[in-house]
CSV table of C-alpha atoms in Angstrom, one decimal:
chain,number,residue,atom,x,y,z
A,1,MET,CA,104.7,101.1,119.2
A,2,ASN,CA,103.3,104.7,119.1
A,3,ILE,CA,102.5,106.3,116.8
A,4,GLN,CA,105.5,108.4,115.7
A,5,LYS,CA,107.8,105.7,115.9
A,6,MET,CA,105.7,103.9,113.1
A,7,MET,CA,105.5,106.7,111.3
A,8,LYS,CA,109.5,107.4,111.4
A,9,GLU,CA,109.6,103.5,110.6
A,10,ALA,CA,107.5,103.5,107.4
A,11,GLN,CA,109.3,106.8,106.4
A,12,LYS,CA,112.4,104.7,106.6
A,13,MET,CA,111.1,102.0,104.7
A,14,GLN,CA,109.9,104.4,102.3
A,15,ALA,CA,113.4,105.8,101.7
A,16,LYS,CA,115.2,102.4,101.5
A,17,LEU,CA,112.3,101.1,98.9
A,18,GLN,CA,113.2,104.7,97.1
A,19,GLU,CA,117.2,103.7,96.9
A,20,ASP,CA,116.5,100.3,96.3
A,21,MET,CA,114.5,101.2,93.3
A,22,ALA,CA,116.8,103.6,91.6
A,23,LYS,CA,119.7,101.1,92.1
A,24,ALA,CA,117.5,98.6,90.7
A,25,GLN,CA,116.7,101.1,87.8
A,26,GLU,CA,120.3,101.8,86.7
A,27,ALA,CA,121.2,98.1,86.8
A,28,LEU,CA,118.1,97.3,84.5
A,29,ALA,CA,119.3,100.6,82.1
A,30,GLU,CA,123.1,98.7,82.4
A,31,GLU,CA,121.6,95.0,81.7
A,32,GLN,CA,122.3,94.0,77.6
A,33,LEU,CA,119.3,91.0,76.9
A,34,GLU,CA,119.7,89.0,73.4
A,35,GLY,CA,116.8,87.5,71.6
A,36,SER,CA,117.7,85.9,68.3
A,37,ALA,CA,115.7,84.0,65.4
A,38,GLY,CA,116.3,81.3,62.5
A,39,GLY,CA,119.1,79.8,64.2
A,40,GLY,CA,121.0,83.0,65.2
A,41,LEU,CA,120.8,84.5,61.2
A,42,VAL,CA,119.5,87.9,63.0
A,43,THR,CA,119.9,88.8,66.6
A,44,VAL,CA,118.5,91.9,68.7
A,45,VAL,CA,119.9,92.9,71.9
A,46,VAL,CA,117.9,95.1,74.7
A,47,ASN,CA,118.4,97.0,77.5
A,48,GLY,CA,116.5,96.3,80.7
A,49,HIS,CA,114.3,99.2,80.3
A,50,LYS,CA,113.2,97.5,76.4
A,51,GLN,CA,115.4,99.8,74.7
A,52,LEU,CA,116.9,98.3,71.2
A,53,ILE,CA,120.6,98.4,71.2
A,54,SER,CA,121.3,96.3,68.3
A,55,VAL,CA,120.2,94.6,65.4
A,56,LYS,CA,121.9,92.0,63.5
A,57,ILE,CA,121.3,90.3,60.4
A,58,LYS,CA,123.5,87.9,58.9
A,59,PRO,CA,124.2,88.1,54.9
A,60,ALA,CA,122.3,84.3,54.8
A,61,ALA,CA,119.1,85.7,56.2
A,62,VAL,CA,118.8,88.4,53.5
A,63,ASP,CA,116.7,86.9,50.2
A,64,PRO,CA,115.3,90.0,48.0
A,65,GLU,CA,113.0,87.2,47.0
A,66,ASP,CA,111.7,86.8,50.7
A,67,VAL,CA,111.7,89.9,52.1
A,68,GLU,CA,109.0,88.7,54.6
A,69,MET,CA,111.0,86.1,56.0
A,70,LEU,CA,113.3,88.6,56.7
A,71,GLU,CA,110.8,90.7,58.4
A,72,ASP,CA,109.6,87.4,60.6
A,73,LEU,CA,113.2,86.9,61.6
A,74,VAL,CA,113.6,90.4,62.9
A,75,PHE,CA,110.2,90.4,64.8
A,76,ALA,CA,110.6,87.0,66.3
A,77,ALA,CA,113.8,88.1,67.5
A,78,MET,CA,112.7,91.6,68.7
A,79,GLN,CA,109.7,89.5,70.9
A,80,SER,CA,112.4,87.1,72.1
A,81,ALA,CA,114.8,89.7,73.2
A,82,LEU,CA,111.6,91.7,74.9
A,83,SER,CA,110.6,88.8,77.0
A,84,ALA,CA,114.1,88.2,78.5
A,85,ALA,CA,113.9,92.0,79.2
A,86,GLU,CA,110.6,91.6,81.3
A,87,ALA,CA,111.8,88.3,82.7
A,88,ARG,CA,114.9,89.9,83.8
A,89,ALA,CA,112.6,93.2,85.4
A,90,GLU,CA,110.6,91.0,87.4
A,91,GLU,CA,113.6,89.1,88.5
A,92,VAL,CA,115.0,92.6,90.0
A,93,MET,CA,111.4,93.5,91.2
A,94,GLN,CA,111.5,90.2,93.1
A,95,GLU,CA,114.9,91.1,94.5
A,96,VAL,CA,113.6,94.7,95.9
A,97,GLN,CA,110.4,93.3,97.4
A,98,GLY,CA,112.5,90.1,99.3
A,99,GLY,CA,114.8,93.2,100.7
A,100,LEU,CA,112.1,94.5,102.1
A,101,GLY,CA,111.0,91.7,103.6
A,102,LEU,CA,107.1,92.5,102.2
A,103,PRO,CA,104.5,90.2,102.1
A,104,GLY,CA,104.1,87.8,99.1
A,105,GLY,CA,100.9,89.8,98.4
A,106,MET,CA,102.4,93.1,98.3
A,107,ASP,CA,103.2,93.7,94.5
A,108,LEU,CA,105.3,96.6,93.4
A,109,GLY,CA,104.9,95.4,89.8
A,110,GLY,CA,104.9,98.8,87.0
A,111,LEU,CA,107.4,100.7,89.1
A,112,LEU,CA,110.5,99.7,87.6
A,113,GLY,CA,109.5,100.0,83.6
């Protein structure tokens, strides 16, 4: 294979990667991932880019005498939602890498988020 042909193939791969990455970014922006705490007393929704979409707090979680518990529930729900978003972003990255036929050792992580 001559060098010009190799360069063209590399350019095609790069263009496909950029296209696939853009599609993955768009898909992640549309994803809604939920985390909850306290048996559903607090629910947090984030998108695939880890941006907060909503926070819902059931009245049973609100105790003026124990604000710290509510803070802990919100924190735990947020952590849960962010973990779900991180896991989904990793899945999407694996799909993009798998579509390119990249060897397992070539990690494109960090490019999606």
